[in-house]
mmCIF file of C-alpha atoms in Angstrom:
data_model
loop_
_atom_site.group_PDB
_atom_site.id
_atom_site.type_symbol
_atom_site.label_atom_id
_atom_site.label_comp_id
_atom_site.label_asym_id
_atom_site.label_seq_id
_atom_site.Cartn_x
_atom_site.Cartn_y
_atom_site.Cartn_z
ATOM 1 C CA MET A 124 -129.211 -115.789 4.453
ATOM 2 C CA LYS A 125 -131.448 -112.525 3.143
ATOM 3 C CA LEU A 126 -132.655 -112.842 -0.005
ATOM 4 C CA THR A 127 -131.768 -109.916 -2.292
ATOM 5 C CA ASP A 128 -134.078 -107.397 -4.230
ATOM 6 C CA SER A 129 -134.195 -109.738 -7.854
ATOM 7 C CA GLN A 130 -134.613 -113.065 -5.881
ATOM 8 C CA ILE A 131 -137.902 -110.911 -4.014
ATOM 9 C CA ALA A 132 -139.082 -109.376 -7.783
ATOM 10 C CA GLU A 133 -138.519 -113.218 -8.854
ATOM 11 C CA ILE A 134 -141.302 -113.898 -5.831
ATOM 12 C CA GLU A 135 -144.080 -111.067 -6.225
ATOM 13 C CA LYS A 136 -143.984 -111.921 -10.267
ATOM 14 C CA TYR A 137 -145.783 -115.158 -8.698
ATOM 15 C CA PHE A 138 -147.912 -114.323 -6.367
ATOM 16 C CA ASN A 139 -148.950 -111.523 -8.670
ATOM 17 C CA SER A 140 -149.489 -114.047 -11.341
ATOM 18 C CA CYS A 141 -151.900 -115.744 -8.630
ATOM 19 C CA GLU A 142 -154.116 -112.666 -8.589
ATOM 20 C CA LEU A 143 -154.995 -112.508 -4.914
ATOM 21 C CA THR A 144 -157.712 -110.212 -3.048
ATOM 22 C CA PHE A 145 -156.634 -109.942 0.115
ATOM 23 C CA LYS A 146 -153.714 -107.720 1.397
ATOM 24 C CA GLU A 147 -153.571 -109.209 4.489
ATOM 25 C CA PHE A 148 -153.497 -112.703 3.040
ATOM 26 C CA TYR A 149 -150.787 -111.768 0.304
ATOM 27 C CA ASP A 150 -148.788 -110.071 3.142
ATOM 28 C CA GLU A 151 -148.851 -113.619 4.970
ATOM 29 C CA MET A 152 -147.963 -115.500 2.829
ATOM 30 C CA PHE A 153 -145.420 -114.265 1.044
ATOM 31 C CA ASP A 154 -143.572 -113.823 4.640
ATOM 32 C CA HIS A 155 -144.424 -118.150 4.635
ATOM 33 C CA PHE A 156 -142.888 -117.977 1.363
ATOM 34 C CA CYS A 157 -139.593 -116.147 1.947
ATOM 35 C CA SER A 158 -139.441 -117.638 4.889
ATOM 36 C CA GLU A 159 -138.748 -121.024 3.617
ATOM 37 C CA ILE A 160 -136.821 -119.941 1.120
ATOM 38 C CA GLU A 161 -134.790 -118.400 3.486
ATOM 39 C CA TYR A 162 -134.469 -121.446 5.825
ATOM 40 C CA LYS A 163 -134.128 -123.806 2.740
ATOM 41 C CA MET A 164 -130.775 -121.927 0.862
ATOM 42 C CA ASN A 165 -129.079 -121.655 4.895
ATOM 43 C CA GLU A 166 -129.348 -125.248 4.640
ATOM 44 C CA SER A 167 -126.968 -124.459 1.201
ATOM 45 C CA LYS A 168 -129.438 -125.304 -1.383
ATOM 46 C CA SER A 169 -129.810 -122.462 -4.158
ATOM 47 C CA PHE A 170 -132.673 -119.899 -4.485
ATOM 48 C CA GLU A 171 -133.708 -122.023 -7.845
ATOM 49 C CA GLU A 172 -133.738 -125.268 -6.402
ATOM 50 C CA SER A 173 -135.867 -124.122 -2.842
ATOM 51 C CA PHE A 174 -138.272 -121.845 -4.860
ATOM 52 C CA ASN A 175 -138.529 -124.710 -6.590
ATOM 53 C CA GLU A 176 -139.554 -126.797 -3.733
ATOM 54 C CA VAL A 177 -141.747 -124.134 -1.869
ATOM 55 C CA HIS A 178 -143.626 -123.507 -5.085
ATOM 56 C CA GLU A 179 -144.391 -127.413 -5.386
ATOM 57 C CA ASN A 180 -145.471 -127.249 -2.032
ATOM 58 C CA PHE A 181 -148.257 -124.519 -2.287
ATOM 59 C CA ASN A 182 -149.366 -125.448 -6.055
ATOM 60 C CA SER A 183 -150.698 -128.709 -4.663
ATOM 61 C CA TYR A 184 -153.976 -127.472 -2.976
ATOM 62 C CA LYS A 185 -157.276 -127.619 -4.524
ATOM 63 C CA GLN A 186 -160.575 -126.124 -3.494
ATOM 64 C CA LYS A 187 -163.666 -126.787 -5.072
ATOM 65 C CA VAL A 188 -166.067 -123.939 -5.669
ATOM 66 C CA ARG A 189 -168.848 -123.160 -7.910
ATOM 67 C CA LEU A 190 -168.984 -119.712 -9.259
ATOM 68 C CA GLY A 191 -170.028 -119.763 -12.533
ATOM 69 C CA GLU A 192 -167.856 -121.462 -15.168
ATOM 70 C CA ILE A 193 -165.491 -121.748 -12.058
ATOM 71 C CA SER A 194 -165.176 -125.860 -10.657
ATOM 72 C CA GLU A 195 -161.717 -125.625 -9.002
ATOM 73 C CA PHE A 196 -159.191 -122.658 -7.572
ATOM 74 C CA TYR A 197 -154.902 -124.078 -7.110
ATOM 75 C CA GLY A 198 -152.257 -123.286 -5.041
ATOM 76 C CA LEU A 199 -152.787 -120.405 -2.972
ATOM 77 C CA LYS A 200 -155.738 -118.933 -4.484
ATOM 78 C CA ALA A 201 -157.331 -122.288 -3.223
ATOM 79 C CA LEU A 202 -156.183 -121.125 0.600
ATOM 80 C CA GLU A 203 -157.228 -118.054 -0.299
ATOM 81 C CA TYR A 204 -160.627 -118.762 -0.747
ATOM 82 C CA GLN A 205 -160.558 -121.118 2.117
ATOM 83 C CA GLN A 206 -160.008 -118.226 4.553
ATOM 84 C CA ALA A 207 -162.652 -116.362 2.296
ATOM 85 C CA MET A 208 -165.543 -118.895 3.962
ATOM 86 C CA TYR A 209 -164.706 -119.340 6.800
ATOM 87 C CA PHE A 210 -165.315 -114.925 7.067
ATOM 88 C CA ASP A 211 -168.148 -115.485 5.337
ATOM 89 C CA ARG A 212 -169.912 -118.352 7.219
ATOM 90 C CA ASN A 213 -169.345 -116.007 10.276
ATOM 91 C CA ILE A 214 -170.861 -112.769 9.266
ATOM 92 C CA LYS A 215 -173.942 -115.265 8.362
ATOM 93 C CA ILE A 216 -174.065 -116.818 11.912
ATOM 94 C CA GLU A 217 -173.275 -113.303 12.999
ATOM 95 C CA TYR A 218 -176.335 -111.853 11.212
ATOM 96 C CA PHE A 219 -178.967 -114.404 12.315
ATOM 97 C CA LYS A 220 -177.014 -113.766 15.737
ATOM 98 C CA ASN A 221 -178.064 -110.187 15.582
ATOM 99 C CA LEU A 222 -181.586 -111.066 14.785
ATOM 100 C CA ALA A 223 -182.411 -113.485 17.582
ATOM 101 C CA ASN A 224 -181.010 -111.064 19.723
ATOM 102 C CA ASN A 225 -184.023 -107.880 19.150
ATOM 103 C CA PHE A 226 -186.343 -111.345 20.299
ATOM 104 C CA LEU A 227 -184.597 -112.630 23.337
ATOM 105 C CA THR A 228 -184.348 -109.473 24.948
ATOM 106 C CA SER A 229 -186.258 -106.921 26.593
ATOM 107 C CA LYS A 230 -185.477 -105.322 22.746
ATOM 108 C CA ILE A 231 -189.165 -107.107 21.411
ATOM 109 C CA LEU A 232 -191.031 -104.532 23.207
ATOM 110 C CA ILE A 233 -190.055 -101.325 21.019
ATOM 111 C CA TRP A 234 -190.533 -103.919 18.040
ATOM 112 C CA LEU A 235 -193.899 -104.536 19.444
ATOM 113 C CA LEU A 236 -194.453 -101.068 19.668
ATOM 114 C CA ILE A 237 -193.321 -100.452 16.457
ATOM 115 C CA GLY A 238 -195.649 -103.444 14.837
ATOM 116 C CA LEU A 239 -198.518 -101.553 16.744
ATOM 117 C CA LEU A 240 -197.817 -98.182 15.497
ATOM 118 C CA ILE A 241 -198.228 -99.589 12.227
ATOM 119 C CA PHE A 242 -201.346 -101.211 12.995
ATOM 120 C CA LYS A 243 -203.045 -97.908 13.835
ATOM 121 C CA PHE A 244 -201.569 -95.817 11.471
ATOM 122 C CA LEU A 245 -200.507 -97.751 8.279
ATOM 123 C CA PRO A 246 -203.583 -97.579 5.761
ATOM 124 C CA TYR A 247 -204.681 -100.443 4.805
ATOM 125 C CA ALA A 248 -203.505 -101.970 1.651
ATOM 126 C CA THR A 249 -205.083 -104.667 -0.313
ATOM 127 C CA ILE A 250 -202.359 -105.806 -2.551
ATOM 128 C CA ASN A 251 -203.998 -107.424 -6.019
ATOM 129 C CA PHE A 252 -201.929 -107.603 -8.472
ATOM 130 C CA LYS A 253 -203.340 -109.921 -11.177
ATOM 131 C CA LEU A 254 -200.580 -112.736 -12.431
ATOM 132 C CA ASN A 255 -199.652 -112.645 -15.688
ATOM 133 C CA SER A 256 -200.647 -108.581 -16.043
ATOM 134 C CA LEU A 257 -198.674 -105.921 -17.342
ATOM 135 C CA GLY A 258 -198.162 -104.608 -14.034
ATOM 136 C CA SER A 259 -196.972 -107.323 -12.114
ATOM 137 C CA PHE A 260 -194.885 -107.999 -14.606
ATOM 138 C CA THR A 261 -192.564 -104.835 -14.486
ATOM 139 C CA GLN A 262 -193.263 -105.322 -11.061
ATOM 140 C CA GLY A 263 -191.336 -108.455 -11.198
ATOM 141 C CA PHE A 264 -188.593 -107.106 -13.014
ATOM 142 C CA SER A 265 -187.869 -104.312 -11.067
ATOM 143 C CA ILE A 266 -187.268 -105.419 -7.748
ATOM 144 C CA PRO A 267 -184.206 -108.055 -8.723
ATOM 145 C CA LEU A 268 -182.572 -104.338 -10.537
ATOM 146 C CA ASN A 269 -183.310 -102.755 -7.348
ATOM 147 C CA ILE A 270 -181.740 -104.876 -5.924
ATOM 148 C CA PHE A 271 -178.917 -105.566 -8.587
ATOM 149 C CA LEU A 272 -178.437 -101.635 -8.333
ATOM 150 C CA ALA A 273 -178.351 -101.355 -4.409
ATOM 151 C CA ALA A 274 -175.628 -104.322 -4.616
ATOM 152 C CA PHE A 275 -174.049 -101.854 -6.970
ATOM 153 C CA ILE A 276 -173.284 -99.202 -5.329
ATOM 154 C CA ILE A 277 -172.039 -100.952 -2.085
ATOM 155 C CA GLU A 278 -169.709 -103.020 -3.761
ATOM 156 C CA LYS A 279 -169.305 -101.269 -7.573
ATOM 157 C CA ALA A 280 -165.500 -102.816 -7.944
ATOM 158 C CA ASN A 281 -166.858 -106.603 -6.294
ATOM 159 C CA LEU A 282 -170.355 -107.011 -8.382
ATOM 160 C CA VAL A 283 -168.418 -106.387 -11.474
ATOM 161 C CA GLU A 284 -165.710 -108.444 -10.673
ATOM 162 C CA ALA A 285 -168.581 -111.287 -9.825
ATOM 163 C CA PHE A 286 -170.601 -110.538 -12.668
ATOM 164 C CA LYS A 287 -167.151 -111.213 -15.055
ATOM 165 C CA HIS A 288 -166.802 -114.792 -13.318
ATOM 166 C CA SER A 289 -170.635 -115.781 -13.793
ATOM 167 C CA THR A 290 -172.295 -117.591 -16.832
ATOM 168 C CA LEU A 291 -174.769 -114.654 -17.777
ATOM 169 C CA GLY A 292 -170.920 -112.393 -17.591
ATOM 170 C CA SER A 293 -169.619 -114.848 -19.725
ATOM 171 C CA LEU A 294 -172.162 -114.325 -22.613
ATOM 172 C CA PHE A 295 -170.586 -110.784 -23.049
ATOM 173 C CA SER A 296 -167.411 -111.860 -22.801
ATOM 174 C CA THR A 297 -165.053 -111.840 -25.948
ATOM 175 C CA LYS A 298 -162.111 -113.445 -25.048
ATOM 176 C CA ARG A 299 -161.169 -116.705 -23.003
ATOM 177 C CA ARG A 300 -160.909 -115.638 -19.513
ATOM 178 C CA VAL A 301 -158.358 -117.155 -16.427
ATOM 179 C CA PHE A 302 -160.147 -118.257 -13.282
ATOM 180 C CA THR A 303 -158.891 -116.389 -10.564
ATOM 181 C CA ASP A 304 -159.691 -113.628 -9.003
ATOM 182 C CA TYR A 305 -163.139 -113.191 -6.876
ATOM 183 C CA SER A 306 -163.543 -111.425 -3.851
ATOM 184 C CA LEU A 307 -165.402 -112.875 -0.972
ATOM 185 C CA LYS A 308 -166.505 -109.575 -0.289
ATOM 186 C CA THR A 309 -169.273 -109.811 -2.719
ATOM 187 C CA VAL A 310 -170.710 -113.408 -1.443
ATOM 188 C CA SER A 311 -171.470 -111.718 2.124
ATOM 189 C CA VAL A 312 -172.491 -108.273 0.989
ATOM 190 C CA PHE A 313 -175.019 -109.203 -1.284
ATOM 191 C CA LYS A 314 -176.608 -112.182 0.718
ATOM 192 C CA ILE A 315 -176.935 -109.975 3.718
ATOM 193 C CA VAL A 316 -178.762 -107.835 1.719
ATOM 194 C CA LEU A 317 -180.985 -109.872 -0.177
ATOM 195 C CA ILE A 318 -182.065 -111.997 3.093
ATOM 196 C CA PRO A 319 -184.439 -109.207 4.263
ATOM 197 C CA ILE A 320 -185.730 -108.009 0.827
ATOM 198 C CA SER A 321 -185.451 -111.375 -0.440
ATOM 199 C CA ALA A 322 -188.104 -112.544 1.923
ATOM 200 C CA LEU A 323 -190.204 -109.658 1.732
ATOM 201 C CA ILE A 324 -190.421 -110.292 -1.951
ATOM 202 C CA PHE A 325 -190.871 -113.869 -0.809
ATOM 203 C CA ILE A 326 -194.800 -112.959 0.685
ATOM 204 C CA ILE A 327 -195.442 -110.482 -1.702
ATOM 205 C CA GLN A 328 -195.068 -113.113 -4.189
ATOM 206 C CA PHE A 329 -196.568 -115.809 -2.271
ATOM 207 C CA VAL A 330 -199.822 -113.447 -1.905
ATOM 208 C CA THR A 331 -200.026 -112.586 -5.030
ATOM 209 C CA LEU A 332 -199.840 -116.073 -6.424
ATOM 210 C CA PHE A 333 -202.206 -117.504 -3.985
ATOM 211 C CA GLU A 334 -204.575 -114.397 -4.259
ATOM 212 C CA ILE A 335 -204.433 -114.414 -0.331
ATOM 213 C CA GLN A 336 -206.147 -111.116 1.336
ATOM 214 C CA MET A 337 -204.195 -110.153 3.910
ATOM 215 C CA ASP A 338 -205.386 -108.521 6.682
ATOM 216 C CA LYS A 339 -204.424 -105.802 9.312
ATOM 217 C CA VAL A 340 -202.814 -107.574 11.377
ATOM 218 C CA SER A 341 -200.482 -109.578 9.141
ATOM 219 C CA GLN A 342 -200.191 -106.739 7.190
ATOM 220 C CA SER A 343 -198.700 -104.844 10.387
ATOM 221 C CA ILE A 344 -196.032 -107.946 10.748
ATOM 222 C CA VAL A 345 -194.751 -108.331 7.282
ATOM 223 C CA PHE A 346 -194.119 -104.602 7.704
ATOM 224 C CA THR A 347 -192.578 -105.101 11.151
ATOM 225 C CA LEU A 348 -190.643 -107.819 10.456
ATOM 226 C CA THR A 349 -189.113 -106.130 6.914
ATOM 227 C CA ILE A 350 -188.268 -102.975 9.467
ATOM 228 C CA LEU A 351 -186.397 -105.301 12.037
ATOM 229 C CA MET A 352 -184.718 -107.193 9.279
ATOM 230 C CA LEU A 353 -183.300 -103.779 8.000
ATOM 231 C CA SER A 354 -182.048 -102.468 10.936
ATOM 232 C CA THR A 355 -180.179 -105.425 11.595
ATOM 233 C CA THR A 356 -178.039 -105.152 8.211
ATOM 234 C CA LEU A 357 -177.883 -101.592 8.391
ATOM 235 C CA ASN A 358 -176.301 -102.155 11.699
ATOM 236 C CA PHE A 359 -174.403 -104.541 10.073
ATOM 237 C CA PHE A 360 -173.000 -101.669 7.694
ATOM 238 C CA ILE A 361 -172.533 -99.061 10.337
ATOM 239 C CA GLU A 362 -170.424 -101.503 12.508
ATOM 240 C CA LYS A 363 -168.442 -102.071 9.636
ATOM 241 C CA LYS A 364 -168.979 -105.773 10.747
ATOM 242 C CA ILE A 365 -168.781 -106.962 6.820
ATOM 243 C CA LEU A 366 -166.628 -104.777 5.461
ATOM 244 C CA ASN A 367 -163.338 -104.769 7.755
ATOM 245 C CA PHE A 368 -162.142 -106.476 5.207
ATOM 246 C CA LYS A 369 -159.161 -105.065 2.990
ATOM 247 C CA ILE A 370 -159.565 -105.460 -0.573
ATOM 248 C CA PHE A 371 -155.915 -106.256 -2.118
ATOM 249 C CA LYS A 372 -154.987 -103.762 -5.256
ATOM 250 C CA ALA A 373 -151.911 -104.612 -7.727
ATOM 251 C CA MET B 625 -157.381 -161.723 -1.506
ATOM 252 C CA HIS B 626 -155.807 -161.285 1.893
ATOM 253 C CA LYS B 627 -153.329 -158.923 0.215
ATOM 254 C CA ASN B 628 -156.946 -157.400 -0.564
ATOM 255 C CA ILE B 629 -157.848 -157.585 3.123
ATOM 256 C CA MET B 630 -154.300 -156.639 3.841
ATOM 257 C CA TYR B 631 -154.407 -153.296 1.784
ATOM 258 C CA VAL B 632 -157.777 -151.981 3.189
ATOM 259 C CA CYS B 633 -156.735 -152.489 6.523
ATOM 260 C CA ILE B 634 -153.209 -150.379 5.776
ATOM 261 C CA LYS B 635 -155.334 -147.413 4.759
ATOM 262 C CA LEU B 636 -158.117 -147.354 6.872
ATOM 263 C CA TYR B 637 -155.065 -147.693 8.893
ATOM 264 C CA GLN B 638 -153.237 -144.628 7.518
ATOM 265 C CA PHE B 639 -156.893 -142.472 7.524
ATOM 266 C CA ILE B 640 -158.112 -143.099 10.568
ATOM 267 C CA MET B 641 -153.959 -141.676 11.626
ATOM 268 C CA ASN B 642 -154.707 -138.134 9.530
ATOM 269 C CA GLN B 643 -158.439 -137.754 10.947
ATOM 270 C CA HIS B 644 -156.228 -138.181 14.650
ATOM 271 C CA LEU B 645 -153.776 -136.061 13.338
ATOM 272 C CA LYS B 646 -156.366 -133.290 11.663
ATOM 273 C CA GLY B 647 -158.535 -133.804 14.748
ATOM 274 C CA SER B 648 -155.543 -132.665 17.374
ATOM 275 C CA LEU B 649 -153.892 -129.984 14.969
ATOM 276 C CA SER B 650 -155.674 -126.776 15.983
ATOM 277 C CA THR B 651 -155.052 -128.118 20.180
ATOM 278 C CA ILE B 652 -151.206 -128.779 19.287
ATOM 279 C CA ILE B 653 -151.646 -125.040 17.723
ATOM 280 C CA LEU B 654 -153.318 -123.608 20.302
ATOM 281 C CA LYS B 655 -150.740 -125.382 23.132
ATOM 282 C CA LEU B 656 -148.252 -123.346 21.265
ATOM 283 C CA LEU B 657 -150.054 -120.142 21.346
ATOM 284 C CA HIS B 658 -150.428 -120.437 25.364
ATOM 285 C CA ASP B 659 -146.658 -121.167 25.592
ATOM 286 C CA ASN B 660 -144.998 -118.652 23.497
ATOM 287 C CA GLY B 661 -147.442 -116.296 23.751
ATOM 288 C CA ARG B 662 -147.627 -114.764 20.021
ATOM 289 C CA MET B 663 -146.317 -116.968 16.543
ATOM 290 C CA TYR B 664 -146.385 -116.127 13.179
ATOM 291 C CA GLY B 665 -147.692 -118.757 10.281
ATOM 292 C CA TYR B 666 -143.475 -120.604 8.898
ATOM 293 C CA GLU B 667 -142.697 -120.408 13.357
ATOM 294 C CA ILE B 668 -145.361 -122.878 13.941
ATOM 295 C CA THR B 669 -144.304 -124.914 11.631
ATOM 296 C CA GLN B 670 -140.790 -124.987 12.443
ATOM 297 C CA LYS B 671 -141.269 -125.119 16.142
ATOM 298 C CA VAL B 672 -143.670 -128.263 15.788
ATOM 299 C CA LYS B 673 -140.975 -129.696 13.267
ATOM 300 C CA GLU B 674 -138.132 -129.074 16.255
ATOM 301 C CA LEU B 675 -140.532 -130.214 19.347
ATOM 302 C CA THR B 676 -140.882 -133.466 17.090
ATOM 303 C CA GLN B 677 -137.302 -134.362 15.653
ATOM 304 C CA ASP B 678 -138.680 -133.907 12.524
ATOM 305 C CA ASP B 679 -141.768 -136.329 13.300
ATOM 306 C CA ILE B 680 -144.548 -134.322 12.431
ATOM 307 C CA GLN B 681 -144.501 -132.056 9.773
ATOM 308 C CA ILE B 682 -147.316 -129.438 9.101
ATOM 309 C CA THR B 683 -147.844 -128.344 6.299
ATOM 310 C CA GLU B 684 -148.904 -124.565 4.887
ATOM 311 C CA GLY B 685 -152.247 -126.106 3.441
ATOM 312 C CA ALA B 686 -153.330 -127.723 6.483
ATOM 313 C CA LEU B 687 -152.006 -124.716 8.953
ATOM 314 C CA TYR B 688 -153.078 -121.762 7.264
ATOM 315 C CA PRO B 689 -156.907 -122.847 7.167
ATOM 316 C CA ILE B 690 -157.094 -123.884 11.206
ATOM 317 C CA LEU B 691 -155.875 -120.410 11.718
ATOM 318 C CA HIS B 692 -157.613 -118.354 9.820
ATOM 319 C CA LYS B 693 -160.393 -120.650 10.868
ATOM 320 C CA LEU B 694 -160.115 -119.526 14.557
ATOM 321 C CA GLU B 695 -159.070 -116.119 13.459
ATOM 322 C CA ALA B 696 -162.555 -115.781 12.447
ATOM 323 C CA GLU B 697 -164.165 -118.115 15.654
ATOM 324 C CA GLU B 698 -162.237 -114.979 17.677
ATOM 325 C CA VAL B 699 -160.292 -117.978 19.516
ATOM 326 C CA LEU B 700 -157.354 -115.982 17.949
ATOM 327 C CA THR B 701 -156.255 -112.648 16.917
ATOM 328 C CA ALA B 702 -153.807 -111.321 14.138
ATOM 329 C CA GLU B 703 -151.305 -108.363 14.644
ATOM 330 C CA LEU B 704 -149.180 -107.410 11.625
ATOM 331 C CA GLU B 705 -146.272 -106.381 11.624
ATOM 332 C CA LYS B 706 -143.210 -105.023 9.633
ATOM 333 C CA VAL B 707 -140.040 -107.081 10.090
ATOM 334 C CA ASP B 708 -137.448 -107.257 7.203
ATOM 335 C CA GLY B 709 -139.448 -104.873 5.225
ATOM 336 C CA ARG B 710 -142.370 -107.961 5.285
ATOM 337 C CA THR B 711 -145.317 -107.880 6.734
ATOM 338 C CA ARG B 712 -145.525 -110.934 8.978
ATOM 339 C CA LYS B 713 -149.209 -111.471 10.642
ATOM 340 C CA TYR B 714 -148.671 -112.517 14.560
ATOM 341 C CA TYR B 715 -151.491 -114.542 16.036
ATOM 342 C CA LYS B 716 -152.312 -114.724 19.957
ATOM 343 C CA ILE B 717 -155.225 -115.934 21.934
ATOM 344 C CA THR B 718 -157.664 -113.896 22.706
ATOM 345 C CA PRO B 719 -158.568 -114.090 26.168
ATOM 346 C CA LYS B 720 -162.215 -115.400 25.075
ATOM 347 C CA GLY B 721 -159.939 -118.500 23.155
ATOM 348 C CA ASN B 722 -157.894 -118.432 26.183
ATOM 349 C CA ALA B 723 -161.248 -121.042 28.361
ATOM 350 C CA VAL B 724 -161.777 -123.096 24.872
ATOM 351 C CA ALA B 725 -157.432 -123.329 24.739
ATOM 352 C CA VAL B 726 -157.331 -124.590 28.168
ATOM 353 C CA ASP B 727 -160.373 -127.039 27.700
ATOM 354 C CA ARG B 728 -158.993 -128.886 24.563
ATOM 355 C CA ILE B 729 -155.570 -129.241 25.959
ATOM 356 C CA ALA B 730 -156.634 -131.208 28.823
ATOM 357 C CA GLU B 731 -159.001 -133.422 26.736
ATOM 358 C CA LEU B 732 -156.020 -133.802 24.315
ATOM 359 C CA LYS B 733 -153.586 -134.531 27.243
ATOM 360 C CA ALA B 734 -156.704 -137.065 28.754
ATOM 361 C CA PHE B 735 -156.727 -139.488 25.402
ATOM 362 C CA ALA B 736 -152.978 -139.255 24.917
ATOM 363 C CA GLU B 737 -152.849 -140.600 29.142
ATOM 364 C CA ASN B 738 -155.857 -143.184 27.984
ATOM 365 C CA LEU B 739 -154.398 -143.980 24.926
ATOM 366 C CA ASN B 740 -150.632 -144.516 26.416
ATOM 367 C CA LEU B 741 -152.616 -146.811 28.575
ATOM 368 C CA ILE B 742 -154.055 -149.023 26.667
ATOM 369 C CA LEU B 743 -150.755 -149.236 23.707
ATOM 370 C CA ASN B 744 -148.732 -149.489 27.524
ATOM 371 C CA PRO B 745 -150.094 -151.600 30.133
ATOM 372 C CA LYS B 746 -148.273 -152.078 33.551
ATOM 373 C CA LEU B 747 -147.454 -155.227 35.104
ATOM 374 C CA SER B 748 -148.662 -154.989 38.158
ATOM 375 C CA ILE B 749 -147.757 -157.446 40.786
ATOM 376 C CA SER B 750 -150.674 -158.989 42.719
#
């Protein structure tokens, strides 16, 4: 038994109320929902009855999350978030595999060469910011800001979304929000961009804090590693391994 | 006291059976896809229902996370197709996933046979 247009519209209304993020997931679930209702209607149930049964079934899922003030997703959103987590984890594994690939294959020769060139030609820089001085404060403030801006350029819409749902974002908003829309892409992209940069910041902070004078060898090693990480990240973006998700815009 | 122990035993049994089903669900899905080529989500639930005569019912909450996980692991690949004005997502085993599927199916088969041997020991005539 085929669904009529008005019945399909009713199902669409329910789906839109779930505020899903991914087009592909939306389509898949929509098809499943409709197929199941059609099947139940073939067993001589009314549309309302079958709709309620399927709806109840879907709404029983829960997924714990930690996104600002959101602690749990329900129903379709929960299923979507689960899928998001699989992809997110996969992206991270892929990233570290790519990174390790540089060490385990003949590519390491190229990186050794780059390291030697840096050692030879880069001027020796002594890092000595004094803690508590104005310089280190600006440094400490501007680096995270730069990261945020970089991520903002890459994934503007998602970051706005992420900000809206964060605890920080809730300070700026006046109305109570329903917890729903959050895109997984933000998380992955954000983390991937953050990995090399935060590694560098960590080293700089470590050096500053303990006032270690870095010799030229370790300095060139740090530079080479940073370039390696950045190039892996760039490779990721060029091959569009991260950006192949279609975002759903209602 | 006796009642409590019984209750705990029953709960434990249910838990173990659920874990069994959960553990073998991905293999069941792989087996179906292996035999039928490509299938979509709802078709899989219907097929399982049909094959087990309504004994095992896979819910969406169990099915889709597994499908998505296998897709993320590149064991399955998906293709979208327009059917009746709706977009349907068909899943298919990848060449890489084929080896995994054959392995897991064989493993589950061996396990089921061993269980069968324990549960229904043949009377041997000596």
